PDB file of C-alpha atoms in Angstrom:
ATOM      1  CA  UNK A  58     100.207 111.740  57.052  1.00 69.00           C
ATOM      2  CA  UNK A  59     102.566 113.407  59.538  1.00 74.00           C
ATOM      3  CA  UNK A  60     105.095 111.040  61.120  1.00 82.00           C
ATOM      4  CA  UNK A  61     103.795 110.064  64.536  1.00 88.00           C
ATOM      5  CA  UNK A  62     104.507 107.117  66.802  1.00 93.00           C
ATOM      6  CA  UNK A  63     101.082 105.683  67.702  1.00 95.00           C
ATOM      7  CA  UNK A  64     100.222 105.800  71.389  1.00 96.00           C
ATOM      8  CA  UNK A  65      97.483 104.939  73.826  1.00 96.00           C
ATOM      9  CA  UNK A  66      97.677 107.272  76.810  1.00 97.00           C
ATOM     10  CA  UNK A  67      96.111 105.961  80.008  1.00 95.00           C
ATOM     11  CA  UNK A  68      95.608 107.938  83.196  1.00 93.00           C
ATOM     12  CA  UNK A  69      94.174 106.601  86.418  1.00 88.00           C
ATOM     13  CA  UNK A  70      93.328 108.724  89.411  1.00 81.00           C
ATOM     14  CA  UNK A  71      90.831 109.486  92.120  1.00 81.00           C
ATOM     15  CA  UNK A  72      89.736 112.711  93.747  1.00 83.00           C
ATOM     16  CA  UNK A  73      88.635 113.200  97.328  1.00 82.00           C
ATOM     17  CA  UNK A  74      85.038 114.500  97.578  1.00 86.00           C
ATOM     18  CA  UNK A  75      86.195 118.019  98.416  1.00 90.00           C
ATOM     19  CA  UNK A  76      89.164 118.196  96.024  1.00 92.00           C
ATOM     20  CA  UNK A  77      87.592 120.421  93.373  1.00 95.00           C
ATOM     21  CA  UNK A  78      90.677 120.973  91.198  1.00 94.00           C
ATOM     22  CA  UNK A  79      91.487 117.266  91.025  1.00 93.00           C
ATOM     23  CA  UNK A  80      87.941 116.611  89.836  1.00 94.00           C
ATOM     24  CA  UNK A  81      88.301 119.327  87.193  1.00 96.00           C
ATOM     25  CA  UNK A  82      91.554 117.830  85.920  1.00 95.00           C
ATOM     26  CA  UNK A  83      89.963 114.369  85.664  1.00 94.00           C
ATOM     27  CA  UNK A  84      86.974 115.860  83.837  1.00 95.00           C
ATOM     28  CA  UNK A  85      89.287 117.758  81.462  1.00 97.00           C
ATOM     29  CA  UNK A  86      91.197 114.606  80.612  1.00 96.00           C
ATOM     30  CA  UNK A  87      87.947 112.855  79.747  1.00 96.00           C
ATOM     31  CA  UNK A  88      86.771 115.797  77.633  1.00 97.00           C
ATOM     32  CA  UNK A  89      90.067 115.712  75.715  1.00 97.00           C
ATOM     33  CA  UNK A  90      89.627 111.963  75.284  1.00 96.00           C
ATOM     34  CA  UNK A  91      86.156 112.402  73.798  1.00 96.00           C
ATOM     35  CA  UNK A  92      87.509 114.791  71.156  1.00 96.00           C
ATOM     36  CA  UNK A  93      90.683 112.868  70.347  1.00 96.00           C
ATOM     37  CA  UNK A  94      89.087 109.413  70.213  1.00 96.00           C
ATOM     38  CA  UNK A  95      86.373 110.543  67.783  1.00 95.00           C
ATOM     39  CA  UNK A  96      88.658 112.512  65.461  1.00 95.00           C
ATOM     40  CA  UNK A  97      88.921 110.638  62.128  1.00 93.00           C
ATOM     41  CA  UNK A  98      92.138 112.462  61.242  1.00 91.00           C
ATOM     42  CA  UNK A  99      93.842 111.218  64.394  1.00 92.00           C
ATOM     43  CA  UNK A 100      92.455 107.724  63.840  1.00 87.00           C
ATOM     44  CA  UNK A 101      94.467 105.019  65.553  1.00 89.00           C
ATOM     45  CA  UNK A 102      97.547 107.196  66.025  1.00 94.00           C
ATOM     46  CA  UNK A 103      96.407 108.416  69.436  1.00 95.00           C
ATOM     47  CA  UNK A 104      93.887 107.109  71.936  1.00 96.00           C
ATOM     48  CA  UNK A 105      93.117 108.567  75.357  1.00 96.00           C
ATOM     49  CA  UNK A 106      91.762 106.322  78.132  1.00 96.00           C
ATOM     50  CA  UNK A 107      90.786 107.203  81.689  1.00 95.00           C
ATOM     51  CA  UNK A 108      90.959 104.246  84.061  1.00 93.00           C
ATOM     52  CA  UNK A 109      87.973 104.540  86.371  1.00 90.00           C
ATOM     53  CA  UNK A 110      88.344 103.339  89.949  1.00 89.00           C
ATOM     54  CA  UNK A 111      92.077 102.723  89.503  1.00 89.00           C
ATOM     55  CA  UNK A 112      93.183 100.060  91.978  1.00 90.00           C
ATOM     56  CA  UNK A 113      95.526  97.108  92.472  1.00 91.00           C
ATOM     57  CA  UNK A 114      93.544  94.762  90.231  1.00 92.00           C
ATOM     58  CA  UNK A 115      93.899  97.209  87.342  1.00 92.00           C
ATOM     59  CA  UNK A 116      97.573  97.850  88.113  1.00 92.00           C
ATOM     60  CA  UNK A 117      98.254  94.111  87.948  1.00 94.00           C
ATOM     61  CA  UNK A 118      97.194  94.159  84.299  1.00 94.00           C
ATOM     62  CA  UNK A 119      98.537  97.555  83.251  1.00 94.00           C
ATOM     63  CA  UNK A 120     102.029  97.555  84.756  1.00 94.00           C
ATOM     64  CA  UNK A 121     103.275  94.395  82.996  1.00 95.00           C
ATOM     65  CA  UNK A 122     101.876  95.659  79.678  1.00 95.00           C
ATOM     66  CA  UNK A 123     102.953  99.314  79.751  1.00 96.00           C
ATOM     67  CA  UNK A 124     105.818 100.523  77.575  1.00 97.00           C
ATOM     68  CA  UNK A 125     106.188 103.907  79.254  1.00 97.00           C
ATOM     69  CA  UNK A 126     105.575 105.207  82.754  1.00 96.00           C
ATOM     70  CA  UNK A 127     105.091 108.954  83.252  1.00 95.00           C
ATOM     71  CA  UNK A 128     106.338 110.273  86.622  1.00 93.00           C
ATOM     72  CA  UNK A 129     106.153 113.993  86.028  1.00 93.00           C
ATOM     73  CA  UNK A 130     105.807 115.783  89.363  1.00 93.00           C
ATOM     74  CA  UNK A 131     107.812 119.000  89.647  1.00 94.00           C
ATOM     75  CA  UNK A 132     111.203 118.373  91.275  1.00 95.00           C
ATOM     76  CA  UNK A 133     111.024 118.599  95.051  1.00 92.00           C
ATOM     77  CA  UNK A 134     107.245 118.300  95.347  1.00 90.00           C
ATOM     78  CA  UNK A 135     106.546 114.583  95.768  1.00 79.00           C
ATOM     79  CA  UNK A 136     107.676 111.857  98.155  1.00 62.00           C
ATOM     80  CA  UNK A 137     109.087 108.610  96.797  1.00 62.00           C
ATOM     81  CA  UNK A 138     106.338 106.347  95.535  1.00 73.00           C
ATOM     82  CA  UNK A 139     106.478 102.722  94.473  1.00 83.00           C
ATOM     83  CA  UNK A 140     104.383 102.681  91.293  1.00 88.00           C
ATOM     84  CA  UNK A 141     107.283 103.822  89.132  1.00 91.00           C
ATOM     85  CA  UNK A 142     109.453 101.037  90.573  1.00 93.00           C
ATOM     86  CA  UNK A 143     106.812  98.464  89.622  1.00 93.00           C
ATOM     87  CA  UNK A 144     106.806  99.688  86.026  1.00 95.00           C
ATOM     88  CA  UNK A 145     110.614  99.511  86.087  1.00 96.00           C
ATOM     89  CA  UNK A 146     110.571  95.934  87.396  1.00 94.00           C
ATOM     90  CA  UNK A 147     108.277  94.942  84.538  1.00 96.00           C
ATOM     91  CA  UNK A 148     110.467  96.546  81.870  1.00 96.00           C
ATOM     92  CA  UNK A 149     108.477  99.736  81.368  1.00 97.00           C
ATOM     93  CA  UNK A 150     110.691 102.748  80.694  1.00 98.00           C
ATOM     94  CA  UNK A 151     110.187 105.995  82.592  1.00 97.00           C
ATOM     95  CA  UNK A 152     109.840 109.583  81.489  1.00 97.00           C
ATOM     96  CA  UNK A 153     110.110 111.751  84.559  1.00 95.00           C
ATOM     97  CA  UNK A 154     111.587 114.590  86.515  1.00 95.00           C
ATOM     98  CA  UNK A 155     114.376 114.317  89.060  1.00 93.00           C
ATOM     99  CA  UNK A 156     111.860 113.900  91.849  1.00 90.00           C
ATOM    100  CA  UNK A 157     110.956 111.216  94.353  1.00 85.00           C
ATOM    101  CA  UNK A 158     112.002 107.676  93.524  1.00 89.00           C
ATOM    102  CA  UNK A 159     112.996 108.686  89.986  1.00 93.00           C
ATOM    103  CA  UNK A 160     116.267 109.924  91.478  1.00 93.00           C
ATOM    104  CA  UNK A 161     117.065 106.545  93.054  1.00 92.00           C
ATOM    105  CA  UNK A 162     116.000 104.677  89.933  1.00 95.00           C
ATOM    106  CA  UNK A 163     118.262 106.797  87.734  1.00 95.00           C
ATOM    107  CA  UNK A 164     121.152 106.135  90.102  1.00 95.00           C
ATOM    108  CA  UNK A 165     120.649 102.385  89.712  1.00 95.00           C
ATOM    109  CA  UNK A 166     120.000 102.116  85.968  1.00 96.00           C
ATOM    110  CA  UNK A 167     122.023 105.106  84.742  1.00 96.00           C
ATOM    111  CA  UNK A 168     120.617 108.278  83.179  1.00 96.00           C
ATOM    112  CA  UNK A 169     121.013 106.758  79.736  1.00 97.00           C
ATOM    113  CA  UNK A 170     118.197 104.290  80.538  1.00 98.00           C
ATOM    114  CA  UNK A 171     115.581 106.792  81.696  1.00 97.00           C
ATOM    115  CA  UNK A 172     114.074 109.861  80.021  1.00 98.00           C
ATOM    116  CA  UNK A 173     114.751 112.699  82.464  1.00 97.00           C
ATOM    117  CA  UNK A 174     113.342 116.159  81.784  1.00 97.00           C
ATOM    118  CA  UNK A 175     112.556 119.375  83.567  1.00 97.00           C
ATOM    119  CA  UNK A 176     113.989 121.435  86.361  1.00 97.00           C
ATOM    120  CA  UNK A 177     116.096 120.152  89.213  1.00 96.00           C
ATOM    121  CA  UNK A 178     115.346 121.131  92.807  1.00 95.00           C
ATOM    122  CA  UNK A 179     117.997 123.857  92.525  1.00 97.00           C
ATOM    123  CA  UNK A 180     116.403 125.155  89.313  1.00 97.00           C
ATOM    124  CA  UNK A 181     113.013 125.300  91.024  1.00 97.00           C
ATOM    125  CA  UNK A 182     114.453 127.327  93.886  1.00 97.00           C
ATOM    126  CA  UNK A 183     116.005 129.791  91.429  1.00 97.00           C
ATOM    127  CA  UNK A 184     112.698 130.242  89.585  1.00 97.00           C
ATOM    128  CA  UNK A 185     110.811 130.708  92.847  1.00 96.00           C
ATOM    129  CA  UNK A 186     113.353 133.216  94.155  1.00 96.00           C
ATOM    130  CA  UNK A 187     113.121 135.201  90.925  1.00 96.00           C
ATOM    131  CA  UNK A 188     109.336 135.035  90.962  1.00 96.00           C
ATOM    132  CA  UNK A 189     107.501 132.553  88.752  1.00 97.00           C
ATOM    133  CA  UNK A 190     105.432 134.185  86.028  1.00 97.00           C
ATOM    134  CA  UNK A 191     103.526 131.647  83.944  1.00 98.00           C
ATOM    135  CA  UNK A 192     102.911 134.237  81.215  1.00 98.00           C
ATOM    136  CA  UNK A 193     106.642 134.288  80.445  1.00 97.00           C
ATOM    137  CA  UNK A 194     106.325 130.696  79.229  1.00 98.00           C
ATOM    138  CA  UNK A 195     102.824 131.103  77.786  1.00 98.00           C
ATOM    139  CA  UNK A 196     103.809 134.063  75.593  1.00 98.00           C
ATOM    140  CA  UNK A 197     107.170 132.657  74.488  1.00 97.00           C
ATOM    141  CA  UNK A 198     105.998 129.245  73.288  1.00 98.00           C
ATOM    142  CA  UNK A 199     103.326 129.333  70.527  1.00 97.00           C
ATOM    143  CA  UNK A 200     102.563 125.621  70.911  1.00 97.00           C
ATOM    144  CA  UNK A 201     102.013 125.929  74.664  1.00 98.00           C
ATOM    145  CA  UNK A 202      99.881 129.047  74.142  1.00 98.00           C
ATOM    146  CA  UNK A 203      97.742 127.150  71.656  1.00 98.00           C
ATOM    147  CA  UNK A 204      97.218 124.305  74.134  1.00 97.00           C
ATOM    148  CA  UNK A 205      96.121 126.659  76.912  1.00 98.00           C
ATOM    149  CA  UNK A 206      93.933 128.682  74.544  1.00 97.00           C
ATOM    150  CA  UNK A 207      92.169 125.545  73.281  1.00 97.00           C
ATOM    151  CA  UNK A 208      91.171 124.731  76.848  1.00 97.00           C
ATOM    152  CA  UNK A 209      90.267 128.345  77.620  1.00 96.00           C
ATOM    153  CA  UNK A 210      88.225 128.875  74.440  1.00 95.00           C
ATOM    154  CA  UNK A 211      86.135 125.722  74.844  1.00 95.00           C
ATOM    155  CA  UNK A 212      87.595 123.587  72.043  1.00 96.00           C
ATOM    156  CA  UNK A 213      87.068 120.486  74.202  1.00 97.00           C
ATOM    157  CA  UNK A 214      83.780 121.720  75.694  1.00 96.00           C
ATOM    158  CA  UNK A 215      81.530 123.028  72.895  1.00 93.00           C
ATOM    159  CA  UNK A 216      78.739 125.161  74.298  1.00 91.00           C
ATOM    160  CA  UNK A 217      80.473 125.643  77.644  1.00 93.00           C
ATOM    161  CA  UNK A 218      83.729 127.451  77.016  1.00 91.00           C
ATOM    162  CA  UNK A 219      84.144 128.421  80.680  1.00 93.00           C
ATOM    163  CA  UNK A 220      83.940 124.867  82.024  1.00 96.00           C
ATOM    164  CA  UNK A 221      87.681 124.753  82.728  1.00 97.00           C
ATOM    165  CA  UNK A 222      88.261 128.440  83.403  1.00 96.00           C
ATOM    166  CA  UNK A 223      89.485 127.593  86.920  1.00 96.00           C
ATOM    167  CA  UNK A 224      92.093 125.168  85.560  1.00 97.00           C
ATOM    168  CA  UNK A 225      93.420 127.810  83.150  1.00 97.00           C
ATOM    169  CA  UNK A 226      93.378 130.483  85.851  1.00 97.00           C
ATOM    170  CA  UNK A 227      95.398 128.202  88.116  1.00 97.00           C
ATOM    171  CA  UNK A 228      97.974 127.393  85.424  1.00 97.00           C
ATOM    172  CA  UNK A 229      98.434 131.053  84.502  1.00 98.00           C
ATOM    173  CA  UNK A 230      98.008 132.460  87.977  1.00 96.00           C
ATOM    174  CA  UNK A 231      98.919 130.732  91.206  1.00 89.00           C
ATOM    175  CA  UNK A 232     100.431 127.403  90.145  1.00 95.00           C
ATOM    176  CA  UNK A 233     102.786 126.255  92.895  1.00 94.00           C
ATOM    177  CA  UNK A 234     103.918 123.360  90.703  1.00 95.00           C
ATOM    178  CA  UNK A 235     105.322 125.732  88.040  1.00 97.00           C
ATOM    179  CA  UNK A 236     103.843 123.464  85.370  1.00 97.00           C
ATOM    180  CA  UNK A 237     104.483 125.660  82.342  1.00 98.00           C
ATOM    181  CA  UNK A 238     108.190 125.996  83.160  1.00 98.00           C
ATOM    182  CA  UNK A 239     108.767 122.309  82.368  1.00 97.00           C
ATOM    183  CA  UNK A 240     106.623 122.165  79.210  1.00 98.00           C
ATOM    184  CA  UNK A 241     109.314 122.563  76.526  1.00 97.00           C
ATOM    185  CA  UNK A 242     111.623 120.093  78.230  1.00 98.00           C
ATOM    186  CA  UNK A 243     108.756 117.599  78.568  1.00 98.00           C
ATOM    187  CA  UNK A 244     107.886 117.798  74.867  1.00 98.00           C
ATOM    188  CA  UNK A 245     111.558 117.374  73.886  1.00 98.00           C
ATOM    189  CA  UNK A 246     111.778 114.295  76.103  1.00 98.00           C
ATOM    190  CA  UNK A 247     108.609 112.857  74.535  1.00 97.00           C
ATOM    191  CA  UNK A 248     110.149 113.331  71.092  1.00 97.00           C
ATOM    192  CA  UNK A 249     113.158 111.358  72.328  1.00 98.00           C
ATOM    193  CA  UNK A 250     110.797 108.651  73.624  1.00 98.00           C
ATOM    194  CA  UNK A 251     109.166 108.321  70.193  1.00 97.00           C
ATOM    195  CA  UNK A 252     112.490 108.142  68.382  1.00 97.00           C
ATOM    196  CA  UNK A 253     113.828 105.545  70.809  1.00 98.00           C
ATOM    197  CA  UNK A 254     110.670 103.417  70.619  1.00 97.00           C
ATOM    198  CA  UNK A 255     111.132 103.148  66.863  1.00 96.00           C
ATOM    199  CA  UNK A 256     114.627 101.763  67.490  1.00 97.00           C
ATOM    200  CA  UNK A 257     113.455  98.410  68.824  1.00 97.00           C
ATOM    201  CA  UNK A 258     116.902  97.096  69.786  1.00 98.00           C
ATOM    202  CA  UNK A 259     117.677 100.254  71.762  1.00 98.00           C
ATOM    203  CA  UNK A 260     114.305 100.171  73.515  1.00 98.00           C
ATOM    204  CA  UNK A 261     114.798  96.498  74.419  1.00 98.00           C
ATOM    205  CA  UNK A 262     118.295  97.231  75.749  1.00 98.00           C
ATOM    206  CA  UNK A 263     116.961  99.995  77.991  1.00 98.00           C
ATOM    207  CA  UNK A 264     114.109  97.779  79.221  1.00 98.00           C
ATOM    208  CA  UNK A 265     116.591  95.035  80.148  1.00 98.00           C
ATOM    209  CA  UNK A 266     118.736  97.532  82.074  1.00 97.00           C
ATOM    210  CA  UNK A 267     115.617  98.660  83.924  1.00 97.00           C
ATOM    211  CA  UNK A 268     114.689  95.143  84.959  1.00 97.00           C
ATOM    212  CA  UNK A 269     118.254  94.147  85.852  1.00 97.00           C
ATOM    213  CA  UNK A 270     118.797  97.192  88.074  1.00 96.00           C
ATOM    214  CA  UNK A 271     115.503  96.983  89.973  1.00 94.00           C
ATOM    215  CA  UNK A 272     116.772  94.593  92.667  1.00 91.00           C
ATOM    216  CA  UNK A 273     117.493  97.399  95.124  1.00 90.00           C
ATOM    217  CA  UNK A 274     113.790  98.123  95.366  1.00 89.00           C
ATOM    218  CA  UNK A 275     112.782  94.677  96.623  1.00 87.00           C
ATOM    219  CA  UNK A 276     110.766  94.485  99.841  1.00 86.00           C
ATOM    220  CA  UNK A 277     113.448  92.203 101.359  1.00 87.00           C
ATOM    221  CA  UNK A 278     116.052  94.959 101.162  1.00 87.00           C
ATOM    222  CA  UNK A 279     113.630  97.611 102.353  1.00 86.00           C
ATOM    223  CA  UNK A 280     112.470  95.654 105.396  1.00 89.00           C
ATOM    224  CA  UNK A 281     116.054  94.701 106.288  1.00 90.00           C
ATOM    225  CA  UNK A 282     117.010  98.396 106.277  1.00 90.00           C
ATOM    226  CA  UNK A 283     114.021  99.268 108.427  1.00 90.00           C
ATOM    227  CA  UNK A 284     115.018  96.531 110.872  1.00 91.00           C
ATOM    228  CA  UNK A 285     118.606  97.731 111.200  1.00 93.00           C
ATOM    229  CA  UNK A 286     118.182 101.502 110.967  1.00 94.00           C
ATOM    230  CA  UNK A 287     114.798 102.118 112.589  1.00 94.00           C
ATOM    231  CA  UNK A 288     113.920  99.159 114.795  1.00 94.00           C
ATOM    232  CA  UNK A 289     117.523  98.431 115.834  1.00 94.00           C
ATOM    233  CA  UNK A 290     117.376  94.685 115.246  1.00 92.00           C
ATOM    234  CA  UNK A 291     119.322  92.404 112.950  1.00 89.00           C
ATOM    235  CA  UNK A 292     117.160  90.594 110.389  1.00 83.00           C
ATOM    236  CA  UNK A 293     116.945  86.858 110.870  1.00 81.00           C
ATOM    237  CA  UNK A 294     116.488  84.748 107.765  1.00 78.00           C
ATOM    238  CA  UNK A 295     115.784  81.493 109.572  1.00 82.00           C
ATOM    239  CA  UNK A 296     112.668  79.816 108.287  1.00 83.00           C
ATOM    240  CA  UNK A 297     109.889  79.802 110.857  1.00 81.00           C
ATOM    241  CA  UNK A 298     108.107  76.499 111.549  1.00 85.00           C
ATOM    242  CA  UNK A 299     104.711  75.980 109.994  1.00 86.00           C
ATOM    243  CA  UNK A 300     102.051  77.317 112.379  1.00 83.00           C
ATOM    244  CA  UNK A 301     100.146  74.049 112.130  1.00 82.00           C
ATOM    245  CA  UNK A 302     102.726  71.389 112.811  1.00 73.00           C
ATOM    246  CA  UNK A 303     101.702  67.779 112.592  1.00 67.00           C
ATOM    247  CA  UNK A 304      99.721  66.717 115.623  1.00 53.00           C
ATOM    248  CA  UNK A 305      98.765  70.232 116.690  1.00 50.00           C
ATOM    249  CA  UNK A 306      95.162  71.217 117.178  1.00 53.00           C
ATOM    250  CA  UNK A 307      94.016  73.860 114.737  1.00 49.00           C
ATOM    251  CA  UNK A 308      91.705  76.445 116.151  1.00 48.00           C
ATOM    252  CA  UNK A 309      89.651  79.138 114.539  1.00 48.00           C
ATOM    253  CA  UNK A 310      89.474  82.695 115.910  1.00 48.00           C
ATOM    254  CA  UNK A 311      86.278  83.331 117.772  1.00 48.00           C
TER     255      UNK A 311
END
């Protein structure tokens, strides 16, 4: 009976054969999904879906339909991608850190049309210089402690409580992404997402701003910049003649 904005959370990802931790994270997500999706108390308020073999054909269906895109890499750790821009172009709002292309997107649409959370690059450097201790965040946030303890104590893996011991050890030990430091800010931003989603006119306004400000990320602009700044040539927009003009002999490659 608690107030909760219903959600379906989808994650797609692949792990290289030797990338043990990535495989563990994917397995953990699926274990959480098994518990959540079969919980009668949760019901239809929350569903968890892992997209197997995530690829372009799946993205073509998901990106136009998604309400929210999560781009949550720790500030300063990821290069600019293009997936978040594709969600933006299709009117999906973004919750994310000031990292990668999120920075450019926020500059175009305005911070009021994106849900920014977490540390900045400068904040990360301060935490690293001081010495990151995950237990400072674990011990000072009961909710976060409960989440970690549920994984550690086998709540999602009955009969095999140590299945994700390595994930917990990484989070509390040598986590170069400083994941726990952004937890409170992330949850606060998700609360703002839920409140905004329930204000349909506000959500629609933000989606329109996202779409209208996505022009900068077109391939035409990108290729023109590459031509001028990297290749040293001026783009030519003259239309090329059809390769098979009337009267020409078409040939097939041997």
